[in-house]
mmCIF file of C-alpha atoms in Angstrom:
data_model
loop_
_atom_site.group_PDB
_atom_site.id
_atom_site.type_symbol
_atom_site.label_atom_id
_atom_site.label_comp_id
_atom_site.label_asym_id
_atom_site.label_seq_id
_atom_site.Cartn_x
_atom_site.Cartn_y
_atom_site.Cartn_z
ATOM 1 C CA MET D 1 14.610 -17.984 8.025
ATOM 2 C CA ILE D 2 18.068 -18.603 6.343
ATOM 3 C CA LEU D 3 16.311 -19.603 3.123
ATOM 4 C CA SER D 4 14.552 -16.499 2.673
ATOM 5 C CA TRP D 5 17.759 -14.417 2.971
ATOM 6 C CA LEU D 6 19.480 -16.400 0.614
ATOM 7 C CA LEU D 7 16.516 -15.995 -1.797
ATOM 8 C CA MET D 8 16.103 -12.226 -0.947
ATOM 9 C CA GLN D 9 20.019 -11.651 -1.622
ATOM 10 C CA TYR D 10 19.881 -13.624 -4.883
ATOM 11 C CA LEU D 11 16.656 -11.525 -6.090
ATOM 12 C CA LEU D 12 18.223 -8.416 -5.218
ATOM 13 C CA SER D 13 21.754 -8.767 -6.853
ATOM 14 C CA ALA D 14 19.640 -10.553 -10.172
ATOM 15 C CA SER D 15 17.483 -7.366 -10.442
ATOM 16 C CA GLY D 16 19.789 -4.904 -10.342
ATOM 17 C CA ALA D 17 20.147 -2.622 -7.403
ATOM 18 C CA ASP D 18 19.409 0.721 -8.954
ATOM 19 C CA THR D 19 15.995 -0.031 -10.475
ATOM 20 C CA PHE D 20 12.895 -0.011 -8.358
ATOM 21 C CA TYR D 21 9.773 -0.198 -9.041
ATOM 22 C CA ASN D 22 6.092 0.366 -7.328
ATOM 23 C CA VAL D 23 4.593 -2.844 -6.972
ATOM 24 C CA ALA D 24 1.619 -1.422 -5.097
ATOM 25 C CA LEU D 25 -0.209 0.398 -7.478
ATOM 26 C CA TYR D 26 -3.750 -0.680 -7.732
ATOM 27 C CA LYS D 27 -3.785 -3.268 -6.060
ATOM 28 C CA PRO D 28 -6.670 -4.153 -3.569
ATOM 29 C CA ALA D 29 -6.398 -2.156 -0.564
ATOM 30 C CA PHE D 30 -8.132 -2.015 2.843
ATOM 31 C CA GLN D 31 -8.748 0.429 6.097
ATOM 32 C CA SER D 32 -9.780 0.309 9.287
ATOM 33 C CA THR D 33 -12.739 2.771 8.845
ATOM 34 C CA LEU D 34 -14.270 5.043 6.530
ATOM 35 C CA TYR D 35 -14.375 8.916 6.404
ATOM 36 C CA LYS D 36 -17.052 10.125 3.968
ATOM 37 C CA ASP D 37 -15.528 8.922 0.340
ATOM 38 C CA TRP D 38 -12.040 8.587 0.799
ATOM 39 C CA THR D 39 -11.558 5.168 0.610
ATOM 40 C CA SER D 40 -8.483 3.083 0.877
ATOM 41 C CA ASP D 41 -7.983 2.739 -2.906
ATOM 42 C CA LYS D 42 -7.154 6.535 -2.931
ATOM 43 C CA GLY D 43 -4.152 5.245 -1.125
ATOM 44 C CA ASN D 44 -2.300 3.711 -4.299
ATOM 45 C CA ASP D 45 -3.979 4.894 -7.068
ATOM 46 C CA GLY D 46 -1.583 7.041 -8.609
ATOM 47 C CA GLY D 47 -3.254 10.004 -7.800
ATOM 48 C CA THR D 48 -0.919 13.180 -7.393
ATOM 49 C CA ARG D 49 -3.547 15.727 -5.894
ATOM 50 C CA VAL D 50 -2.049 15.686 -1.952
ATOM 51 C CA ALA D 51 -5.265 17.228 -0.964
ATOM 52 C CA GLU D 52 -8.262 15.654 0.979
ATOM 53 C CA LYS D 53 -10.439 18.239 -0.121
ATOM 54 C CA GLY D 54 -9.439 17.231 -3.932
ATOM 55 C CA GLY D 55 -10.861 13.704 -3.139
ATOM 56 C CA GLN D 56 -7.498 11.873 -3.262
ATOM 57 C CA CYS D 57 -6.645 10.842 0.212
ATOM 58 C CA VAL D 58 -7.255 8.220 2.790
ATOM 59 C CA GLN D 59 -8.766 9.107 6.070
ATOM 60 C CA THR D 60 -10.372 6.972 8.952
ATOM 61 C CA TRP D 61 -11.964 7.770 11.706
ATOM 62 C CA PRO D 62 -9.675 8.200 15.042
ATOM 63 C CA PHE D 63 -10.546 4.691 16.599
ATOM 64 C CA ASN D 64 -7.432 2.703 18.187
ATOM 65 C CA ASN D 65 -5.098 1.712 15.739
ATOM 66 C CA SER D 66 -6.616 2.938 12.665
ATOM 67 C CA TRP D 67 -4.993 1.232 10.096
ATOM 68 C CA TRP D 68 -4.683 1.134 5.801
ATOM 69 C CA MET D 69 -3.400 -1.853 3.713
ATOM 70 C CA VAL D 70 -2.146 -3.020 0.866
ATOM 71 C CA ASP D 71 -2.436 -6.770 -0.422
ATOM 72 C CA LEU D 72 0.764 -6.638 -3.284
ATOM 73 C CA LEU D 73 -0.925 -9.713 -4.865
ATOM 74 C CA ASP D 74 2.360 -11.948 -4.854
ATOM 75 C CA SER D 75 5.209 -11.891 -2.167
ATOM 76 C CA TYR D 76 8.250 -8.975 -3.083
ATOM 77 C CA VAL D 77 11.496 -7.726 -2.078
ATOM 78 C CA ILE D 78 10.517 -4.749 -0.265
ATOM 79 C CA LYS D 79 13.332 -1.626 0.385
ATOM 80 C CA SER D 80 10.949 1.469 1.021
ATOM 81 C CA VAL D 81 7.726 2.975 1.084
ATOM 82 C CA VAL D 82 7.162 6.578 -0.103
ATOM 83 C CA LEU D 83 4.295 8.252 1.175
ATOM 84 C CA ASP D 84 2.814 11.360 0.361
ATOM 85 C CA ASN D 85 1.230 13.216 2.692
ATOM 86 C CA ARG D 86 -1.421 16.273 2.794
ATOM 87 C CA ASN D 87 -0.208 19.898 1.635
ATOM 88 C CA ASP D 88 -3.396 21.799 1.565
ATOM 89 C CA TYR D 89 -2.747 22.714 5.440
ATOM 90 C CA LEU D 90 -0.145 22.010 7.915
ATOM 91 C CA GLY D 91 -2.709 20.820 10.620
ATOM 92 C CA ALA D 92 -4.069 17.940 8.470
ATOM 93 C CA SER D 93 -0.534 17.097 7.757
ATOM 94 C CA THR D 94 0.573 16.498 11.460
ATOM 95 C CA ARG D 95 -1.792 13.863 11.616
ATOM 96 C CA LEU D 96 0.619 11.578 10.653
ATOM 97 C CA ARG D 97 2.189 10.684 13.925
ATOM 98 C CA ASN D 98 2.730 7.433 16.198
ATOM 99 C CA PHE D 99 2.587 5.270 13.514
ATOM 100 C CA LYS D 100 4.482 2.072 12.012
ATOM 101 C CA ILE D 101 4.998 0.398 8.489
ATOM 102 C CA ASP D 102 5.129 -3.072 8.612
ATOM 103 C CA VAL D 103 5.418 -6.221 6.475
ATOM 104 C CA PHE D 104 3.304 -9.503 6.617
ATOM 105 C CA ASN D 105 3.816 -12.823 4.315
ATOM 106 C CA ASP D 106 0.208 -13.725 5.360
ATOM 107 C CA ASP D 107 -2.877 -11.567 5.805
ATOM 108 C CA PRO D 108 -2.835 -10.281 9.161
ATOM 109 C CA ARG D 109 -6.843 -9.816 9.597
ATOM 110 C CA LEU D 110 -7.258 -13.825 9.984
ATOM 111 C CA VAL D 111 -5.209 -13.824 13.156
ATOM 112 C CA SER D 112 -7.142 -13.249 16.538
ATOM 113 C CA THR D 113 -5.002 -10.396 17.794
ATOM 114 C CA PHE D 114 -5.532 -7.953 14.821
ATOM 115 C CA PRO D 115 -5.009 -5.282 14.757
ATOM 116 C CA THR D 116 -2.810 -5.260 17.483
ATOM 117 C CA VAL D 117 -0.588 -7.871 15.403
ATOM 118 C CA SER D 118 2.831 -7.022 14.279
ATOM 119 C CA GLY D 119 4.595 -7.894 11.040
ATOM 120 C CA ASP D 120 8.268 -7.566 10.404
ATOM 121 C CA ILE D 121 8.847 -3.597 11.257
ATOM 122 C CA CYS D 122 9.891 -1.347 7.825
ATOM 123 C CA TYR D 123 9.893 2.048 9.715
ATOM 124 C CA ASN D 124 8.140 3.403 12.674
ATOM 125 C CA GLN D 125 7.896 7.406 13.706
ATOM 126 C CA THR D 126 6.606 9.280 16.828
ATOM 127 C CA GLU D 127 6.991 12.563 15.520
ATOM 128 C CA PRO D 128 4.476 14.383 13.657
ATOM 129 C CA ALA D 129 5.209 14.676 9.996
ATOM 130 C CA THR D 130 4.725 17.711 7.945
ATOM 131 C CA ASN D 131 3.321 18.176 4.370
ATOM 132 C CA GLY D 132 5.421 16.559 1.581
ATOM 133 C CA THR D 133 6.412 13.390 -0.019
ATOM 134 C CA PHE D 134 8.516 11.180 2.059
ATOM 135 C CA THR D 135 10.948 7.966 1.098
ATOM 136 C CA TRP D 136 11.021 5.898 3.972
ATOM 137 C CA ASN D 137 13.827 2.934 3.793
ATOM 138 C CA CYS D 138 13.218 -0.321 5.583
ATOM 139 C CA ARG D 139 16.263 -1.415 8.139
ATOM 140 C CA ARG D 140 16.738 -4.003 5.943
ATOM 141 C CA PRO D 141 15.171 -5.185 2.721
ATOM 142 C CA LEU D 142 12.004 -7.217 3.726
ATOM 143 C CA ILE D 143 9.760 -9.977 1.878
ATOM 144 C CA GLY D 144 6.045 -9.970 2.321
ATOM 145 C CA ARG D 145 2.805 -9.892 0.769
ATOM 146 C CA TYR D 146 1.099 -7.352 2.396
ATOM 147 C CA VAL D 147 2.312 -3.618 3.707
ATOM 148 C CA ARG D 148 0.290 -1.930 6.685
ATOM 149 C CA ILE D 149 0.469 1.556 7.915
ATOM 150 C CA ILE D 150 -1.154 1.498 11.501
ATOM 151 C CA MET D 151 -1.511 4.448 13.921
ATOM 152 C CA LEU D 152 -0.589 3.397 17.525
ATOM 153 C CA PRO D 153 -2.728 5.342 19.447
ATOM 154 C CA ALA D 154 -6.220 6.656 18.755
ATOM 155 C CA GLU D 155 -5.634 9.180 15.889
ATOM 156 C CA ILE D 156 -7.094 9.478 12.681
ATOM 157 C CA LEU D 157 -4.828 8.055 9.347
ATOM 158 C CA ASN D 158 -4.712 9.906 7.036
ATOM 159 C CA PHE D 159 -2.564 10.574 3.688
ATOM 160 C CA CYS D 160 -2.908 10.668 -0.271
ATOM 161 C CA GLU D 161 -0.329 7.978 -1.552
ATOM 162 C CA LEU D 162 1.638 5.205 -0.464
ATOM 163 C CA GLN D 163 3.974 3.242 -2.686
ATOM 164 C CA VAL D 164 5.855 0.186 -1.676
ATOM 165 C CA MET D 165 9.394 0.148 -3.457
ATOM 166 C CA SER D 166 10.770 -3.373 -4.967
ATOM 167 C CA PRO D 167 13.617 -4.492 -7.342
ATOM 168 C CA LEU D 168 11.313 -6.565 -8.605
ATOM 169 C CA PRO D 169 8.237 -5.487 -11.068
ATOM 170 C CA THR D 170 5.110 -6.440 -11.193
ATOM 171 C CA GLU D 171 3.957 -9.295 -13.395
ATOM 172 C CA THR D 172 2.722 -7.407 -16.668
ATOM 173 C CA SER D 173 -1.021 -8.187 -16.919
ATOM 174 C CA GLU D 174 -3.352 -8.077 -20.188
ATOM 175 C CA PHE D 175 -5.739 -6.206 -18.206
ATOM 176 C CA LYS D 176 -5.080 -2.633 -17.200
ATOM 177 C CA VAL D 177 -7.257 -0.239 -14.441
ATOM 178 C CA TYR D 178 -8.749 2.820 -16.014
ATOM 179 C CA LYS D 179 -11.013 4.628 -13.619
ATOM 180 C CA LYS D 180 -13.878 6.534 -14.954
ATOM 181 C CA GLN D 181 -14.008 5.821 -18.121
ATOM 182 C CA MET D 182 -15.842 3.821 -20.042
ATOM 183 C CA LEU D 183 -14.755 0.968 -23.079
ATOM 184 C CA ASN D 184 -13.627 2.578 -26.246
ATOM 185 C CA THR D 185 -14.890 0.701 -29.460
ATOM 186 C CA THR D 186 -12.217 -1.484 -29.880
ATOM 187 C CA ALA D 187 -13.361 -5.024 -30.621
ATOM 188 C CA MET D 188 -13.110 -7.514 -27.751
ATOM 189 C CA SER D 189 -11.835 -11.081 -29.035
ATOM 190 C CA LYS D 190 -14.184 -13.322 -30.509
ATOM 191 C CA VAL D 191 -13.818 -16.685 -29.672
ATOM 192 C CA ALA D 192 -14.986 -19.481 -32.206
ATOM 193 C CA VAL D 193 -16.092 -23.099 -30.642
ATOM 194 C CA SER D 194 -15.483 -25.954 -33.300
ATOM 195 C CA SER D 195 -17.081 -28.623 -32.092
ATOM 196 C CA CYS D 196 -18.925 -29.340 -28.502
ATOM 197 C CA ALA D 197 -18.598 -33.265 -26.220
ATOM 198 C CA VAL D 198 -21.944 -34.339 -24.845
ATOM 199 C CA PHE D 199 -20.957 -36.131 -21.284
#
């Protein structure tokens, strides 16, 4: 525990206190149930339209402990989350209530008590949210890989975008996500094989 705290303090001081990155963008996302075609990947696809009718939002069925979760693919210092709620009409935005956002080091779906197992709590709220964008600071910076938002009673989980803000950027990759686009005419690199070994 002390080692984790010291590591977190070092990472925060070494990274610059005022610069934060969305480390959830395009990462693998999962949700408890699927309503129509509002899939889990729409919760962290960078989409700016915050109306479910525009096809940019996440929605589950109203079962107990409805949840959405992102795998950050590595451990990060998590300072806050930014959530875009629905704004097409007020009745939909107020569905977001009685929820918590928690952080795990390991995949909580592997725990026998999932989804009721609880991680490190970043934020919780009982009152209904309104439409708009909200920034919720964790009570303290947390270190983790999995970030989950979960409804506590039997409610619909419905939101349009969730960003996980960290002082450490995501590792750069040669591969980028281009959704619903065809590859252009740029040729792929050719690999030359000079010799082969036979065993």
